[in-house]
Amino acid sequence: MRFGVVVFPGSNCDSDTLHALRDVLNQDAVFLWHKDHDLKGVDCVVLPGGFAHGDYLRSGAIAKFSPLMREVGEHAARGGLVLGICNGFQVLLELGLLPGAMLRNKNLKFLCRFVTLRVENERTVFTNRARKGQVLRIPIAHFDGNYYAPPKVLDDVERNSQVVLRYADEQGRLTEEANVNGSMRSIAGLVNKAGNVMGLMPHPERAAEALLGGTDGRVILESVIRGRAS
Amino acid sequence: MIDDRILKDHNLTRDEFKLIVKLVGREPNLTELGIFSVMWSEHCGYKSSRVHLKKLPTKGPAVIQGPGENAGVLDIGDGLAVVFKIESHNHPSFIEPYQGAATGVGGILRDIFTMGARPIAVMDSLRFGPPDQPKNRSIMEGVVSGIAGYGNSFGVPTVGGEVYFDAGYAQNPLVNVFCLGLVQKDKIFYAKTDGVGNAVLYVGAKTGRDGIHGATMASAEFGKETEHKRPNVQVGDPFKEKLLLEACLEAMERGLIVGIQDMGAAGLTCSTSEMAAKSGTGIEVDLDLVPQREAGMTPYEIMLSESQERMLMVARPERVADVQAIFAKWDLDAVVIGKVVEGGRLKVRFHGDEVIDLPVDAIVNLCPAYKRPSVKPKPAKAAGKGAPVSLPDNFSKAFLKLLASPTIADKEWIFRQYDHMVQTNTAFLPGADAAVLRLKGSRRALAASLDGNSLHTRLDPKTGGAAAVAEACRNLACVGARPIGVTNCLNFGNPEKPEVMGQFEAVIEGMIEACKAFAIPVTGGNVSFYNDTEGTSINPTPVLGVVGIIEDIDKAVRPGFKAAGDVVVLLGETKDEIGGSEYLKAVHGREDGPAPRLDLAVEKKVQELCLEAAGLGLLQSAHDLSEGGLAVALAESCFHGRKGLGCVVDLEAGLRPDALLFGESQSRIVVSLRPTDLNRLLELARERKVRAAAIGKVYGESIVLSQAGKKLVDVTVREAFKAWKNAIPDLFKIHA
């Protein structure tokens, strides 16, 4: 599996993501510059965390116009894998590759902490190493992670099993307290209808080494490496 | 014609003006006067502090760069060096908390990456007025958001620090920002021009009218008209800074530049003249070429603007195109605005006229240094000058009150607004004794701690200065790190007051003794004087940032109790000292002394014992005793440990029970270890002549503290945790 981590101006988890994929998980991984029109033959495009183009407008709103996004769109349309982490998720929403939008966190503050997530759909290419209902402990770090979509869209994504991860407590129960940023239906991670594009607010690359406090992030990354939906 | 009013506006004295005329050989024009005004300000020129700072020990085998550059540099082996520094942004943060704090972060980040290092961690020492006052909360909220807004976007983790609350900071909060960077030893850059004929490049953001005279503002007391100074505070753009970082490091990596200096305080003035002065050259600049954000700016405004996210670079002429290509890739300006010339003069042209022609040496090196009159402070001798301190009726209640006092209470409300994990090196989450950062691809790790107790320092400035160094080192020892160097931020009142100057001199004396005891060099720092509002000075507040190394990250000691049955051991001696304690303040509403004494020889031995025990893998946890004393240290060891673990402790008879539980005697560490390792630790303690006593064990779900069998405190961990955890969020909830 060859990974390409997109570097936007203002990306700041690009190196972390490359480190997790290449140095921790021993994968072939390269950077992709946002101004290029070249995916360098990668199988999975990763849009990393950060503040692409400063995010002074809506998060991800400018990144949508980065030249490479044309190729990323085509890659996704061909069924190629795309994983958006945090700011990358916001970019996927702006690109329209995933439905919905992000609002400010419910407490109106930036929030950096470990959260617990319940795996809702273990049959995607991004979660095939997880069990349904498994609770993963992975950190978040964002200001705009409060997922919003109109009720009809929410019903659609639920019906299609597109909701992959929800904020939950340590026992996997959905509570208001566990839904740290106020997301509708506690949504933390989504796939598109075809199942080849995923966005999630938590940072799996920050939970890939025991030294940093946990390895649950590997469940996501290693699922992609295994590379097939089961 | 320069009259007294103009001089006053420029914060220069008549004598200083006379010296300027002598050095320049004529009366300066207004723009030139503006240049002297900022470069000879306290903030840039260290007028009142230089003669004293010179005495600090700055040498050591690992020192690559001591004070005098943008930041200090220490060799850490394996071809790597650390670059670190601390800076204050106190005045701007009071006037405009969000931008003041944000640009404080931006400024220190540039200091670090100007030297070629990638910033890998930020820590802050923050001091606010009591948070039950809405104004103080609003300043605190603004400062915290500003630090978060800048650091999070830039992509540097804010990994720790300290927060204190005291009425003395209500009109003068302190925002001290520390940054640590990592660089390959052979890729360090300096502020130099080198060869005549080299091109002078302006890179980064455009110049606007913001921040004009920021450095001068920071060098005067505040009065009631402070609000009017809001336009003096710059506005930060962390995204631009991130681009500047990447572009600068790329140009450096490819060896395209000769020298570089950031445009911080005093902007273009400081960067041009300092670079020329350091290399003994002159510099010529044409202001018409400077990228400008607004029309109609005067030379005075362009030269003194403190617009953020700008750098001055020097490159050989044949490299200019390559440098510009890199900056274009990152969507940044890189414009040649002048050249390096012979002759040691700063010459500036504007609309074809020469508007500045000054000797750089006079601007940079000949700022007068004052040995200001000082009065030696008298440390308070006896405890409770007034009424004797009565014992609390209920120790459990006093304990809970102490845990909920804002200075001691949990700071998660603050640090979770900071991205403390980006760059994936943060091995210990904020709240540990010291920040611990792994070095990718190495078994070694870096540790850093910021410390300074201003109440102790007011009561006994010399001991306060020494104790700040000692405590920062002790915090490192608790995680298993050996200190290698220190940076300092010295926050004081008006140096023209002899009492303030006396405090300053005494603090420096204390710092010197402690640095010598630990054999660590001071590699730089910052002095912030004039922390006075309407005539009242803050408590003297030295903040020391110590950096250390852990040889094997697997042996780093993580905070918090690990298992029921582990033995709790107190290293060091508890004395009859309640003076200057948080207990006295929070429970009795008193701030009298004397401050706890400090014996550096004992301190060193306690720390060495802790380090040795950590290296041998004997320690399950270690925690420094500071505000709140033993009781609070034990509670925090419960909170940071495995969920719900309590402890049972029985202490010797003899001392007053409140001194025993809450006193802040120096040089103490509480550790926990497996029962099978106890004898080994006690043996080591005997060999090293360190007092060590097994005082209890990790047990149950309560914190039970007794003296000679008599129970003093008995509180469930759950209740204690609630008091500590909710104190700060509740303040914001209730009043929001």
PDB file of C-alpha atoms in Angstrom, chain A residues 7-17 19 23-24 33-35 50-56 107-114 137 139-141 170 203 205-207 209-213, chain B residues 141 145 148-149 151-156 236-240 242-243 246 328-331 412-413 415-429 438 440-441 553-554 558 643:
ATOM      1  CA  VAL A   7       0.818  19.147   2.257  1.00  0.00           C
ATOM      2  CA  PHE A   8      -1.282  22.301   2.189  1.00  0.00           C
ATOM      3  CA  PRO A   9       0.237  25.549   3.403  1.00  0.00           C
ATOM      4  CA  GLY A  10      -0.727  25.447   7.074  1.00  0.00           C
ATOM      5  CA  SER A  11      -0.926  21.655   7.353  1.00  0.00           C
ATOM      6  CA  ASN A  12       0.789  20.778  10.598  1.00  0.00           C
ATOM      7  CA  CYS A  13       0.100  17.076  11.090  1.00  0.00           C
ATOM      8  CA  ASP A  14       1.607  16.138   7.723  1.00  0.00           C
ATOM      9  CA  SER A  15       4.927  15.056   9.196  1.00  0.00           C
ATOM     10  CA  ASP A  16       3.224  13.262  12.098  1.00  0.00           C
ATOM     11  CA  THR A  17       1.075  11.284   9.676  1.00  0.00           C
ATOM     12  CA  HIS A  19       5.974   9.338  10.551  1.00  0.00           C
ATOM     13  CA  ASP A  23       8.406   4.867  10.434  1.00  0.00           C
ATOM     14  CA  VAL A  24       5.937   3.160  12.762  1.00  0.00           C
ATOM     15  CA  TRP A  33       2.380  19.153  -2.635  1.00  0.00           C
ATOM     16  CA  HIS A  34      -0.963  20.910  -2.934  1.00  0.00           C
ATOM     17  CA  LYS A  35       0.092  22.999  -5.926  1.00  0.00           C
ATOM     18  CA  GLY A  50      -3.707  21.418  10.578  1.00  0.00           C
ATOM     19  CA  PHE A  51      -4.967  24.771   9.428  1.00  0.00           C
ATOM     20  CA  ALA A  52      -4.864  24.583   5.625  1.00  0.00           C
ATOM     21  CA  HIS A  53      -4.450  28.106   4.222  1.00  0.00           C
ATOM     22  CA  GLY A  54      -4.839  29.399   7.776  1.00  0.00           C
ATOM     23  CA  ASP A  55      -8.525  28.472   8.036  1.00  0.00           C
ATOM     24  CA  TYR A  56      -9.383  32.111   8.622  1.00  0.00           C
ATOM     25  CA  ASN A 107     -18.081  24.919  24.467  1.00  0.00           C
ATOM     26  CA  LEU A 108     -16.714  27.434  21.925  1.00  0.00           C
ATOM     27  CA  LYS A 109     -13.157  26.483  22.775  1.00  0.00           C
ATOM     28  CA  PHE A 110     -10.377  24.568  21.090  1.00  0.00           C
ATOM     29  CA  LEU A 111     -10.327  21.090  22.563  1.00  0.00           C
ATOM     30  CA  CYS A 112      -7.275  18.821  22.745  1.00  0.00           C
ATOM     31  CA  ARG A 113      -7.731  15.583  24.686  1.00  0.00           C
ATOM     32  CA  PHE A 114      -8.103  11.849  24.420  1.00  0.00           C
ATOM     33  CA  ARG A 137      -9.200   5.719  22.667  1.00  0.00           C
ATOM     34  CA  PRO A 139      -7.012  12.077  20.807  1.00  0.00           C
ATOM     35  CA  ILE A 140      -8.836  14.981  19.212  1.00  0.00           C
ATOM     36  CA  ALA A 141      -7.512  18.527  18.707  1.00  0.00           C
ATOM     37  CA  GLU A 170     -15.562   4.201  27.991  1.00  0.00           C
ATOM     38  CA  HIS A 203      -6.094  11.797  15.101  1.00  0.00           C
ATOM     39  CA  GLU A 205      -1.525   9.158  13.922  1.00  0.00           C
ATOM     40  CA  ARG A 206      -1.304  10.496  17.488  1.00  0.00           C
ATOM     41  CA  ALA A 207      -2.287   7.114  18.919  1.00  0.00           C
ATOM     42  CA  GLU A 209       2.802   4.422  19.680  1.00  0.00           C
ATOM     43  CA  ALA A 210       2.482   3.297  23.307  1.00  0.00           C
ATOM     44  CA  LEU A 211       4.965   5.951  24.379  1.00  0.00           C
ATOM     45  CA  LEU A 212       2.486   8.650  23.393  1.00  0.00           C
ATOM     46  CA  GLY A 213      -0.321   7.178  25.462  1.00  0.00           C
TER      47      GLY A 213
ATOM     48  CA  GLU B 141      -9.544  33.850  28.897  1.00  0.00           C
ATOM     49  CA  SER B 145      -7.142  31.817  23.705  1.00  0.00           C
ATOM     50  CA  ALA B 148      -3.915  28.588  21.768  1.00  0.00           C
ATOM     51  CA  GLY B 149      -4.876  30.488  18.632  1.00  0.00           C
ATOM     52  CA  GLY B 151       0.445  27.918  18.780  1.00  0.00           C
ATOM     53  CA  ASN B 152      -2.261  25.523  17.586  1.00  0.00           C
ATOM     54  CA  SER B 153      -2.361  26.981  14.104  1.00  0.00           C
ATOM     55  CA  PHE B 154       1.413  27.219  13.809  1.00  0.00           C
ATOM     56  CA  GLY B 155       1.648  23.585  14.839  1.00  0.00           C
ATOM     57  CA  VAL B 156       3.833  23.710  17.922  1.00  0.00           C
ATOM     58  CA  GLY B 236      -0.542  38.075  14.885  1.00  0.00           C
ATOM     59  CA  ASP B 237      -0.988  35.832  11.849  1.00  0.00           C
ATOM     60  CA  PRO B 238       0.082  32.321  12.811  1.00  0.00           C
ATOM     61  CA  PHE B 239      -0.544  30.989   9.311  1.00  0.00           C
ATOM     62  CA  LYS B 240       1.929  33.482   7.880  1.00  0.00           C
ATOM     63  CA  LYS B 242       4.031  28.816   9.694  1.00  0.00           C
ATOM     64  CA  LEU B 243       4.799  29.623   6.045  1.00  0.00           C
ATOM     65  CA  GLU B 246       8.894  26.384   6.358  1.00  0.00           C
ATOM     66  CA  ALA B 328       7.340  32.169  -3.841  1.00  0.00           C
ATOM     67  CA  LYS B 329       6.561  28.490  -3.344  1.00  0.00           C
ATOM     68  CA  TRP B 330       5.269  29.377   0.135  1.00  0.00           C
ATOM     69  CA  ASP B 331       3.403  32.451  -1.206  1.00  0.00           C
ATOM     70  CA  GLU B 412      -6.871  21.215  32.445  1.00  0.00           C
ATOM     71  CA  TRP B 413      -9.415  23.902  31.550  1.00  0.00           C
ATOM     72  CA  PHE B 415      -4.171  23.226  28.693  1.00  0.00           C
ATOM     73  CA  ARG B 416      -6.822  21.370  26.789  1.00  0.00           C
ATOM     74  CA  GLN B 417      -7.326  24.544  24.768  1.00  0.00           C
ATOM     75  CA  TYR B 418      -3.732  24.101  23.638  1.00  0.00           C
ATOM     76  CA  ASP B 419      -2.820  21.471  21.112  1.00  0.00           C
ATOM     77  CA  HIS B 420      -0.269  19.756  23.323  1.00  0.00           C
ATOM     78  CA  MET B 421       0.211  16.684  21.118  1.00  0.00           C
ATOM     79  CA  VAL B 422       0.981  17.966  17.608  1.00  0.00           C
ATOM     80  CA  GLN B 423       4.375  16.805  16.281  1.00  0.00           C
ATOM     81  CA  THR B 424       3.781  13.526  18.170  1.00  0.00           C
ATOM     82  CA  ASN B 425       6.665  13.872  20.606  1.00  0.00           C
ATOM     83  CA  THR B 426       4.742  14.657  23.801  1.00  0.00           C
ATOM     84  CA  ALA B 427       5.461  11.675  26.032  1.00  0.00           C
ATOM     85  CA  PHE B 428       3.930  13.149  29.202  1.00  0.00           C
ATOM     86  CA  LEU B 429       0.692  15.080  29.124  1.00  0.00           C
ATOM     87  CA  ARG B 438      10.817  12.068  22.935  1.00  0.00           C
ATOM     88  CA  LYS B 440      12.288  10.506  17.220  1.00  0.00           C
ATOM     89  CA  GLY B 441      14.762   7.797  16.343  1.00  0.00           C
ATOM     90  CA  ILE B 553      12.931   7.298  27.821  1.00  0.00           C
ATOM     91  CA  ASP B 554      11.843   3.893  29.113  1.00  0.00           C
ATOM     92  CA  ARG B 558       5.591   8.911  35.034  1.00  0.00           C
ATOM     93  CA  LYS B 643      -8.049   5.893  38.723  1.00  0.00           C
TER      94      LYS B 643
END
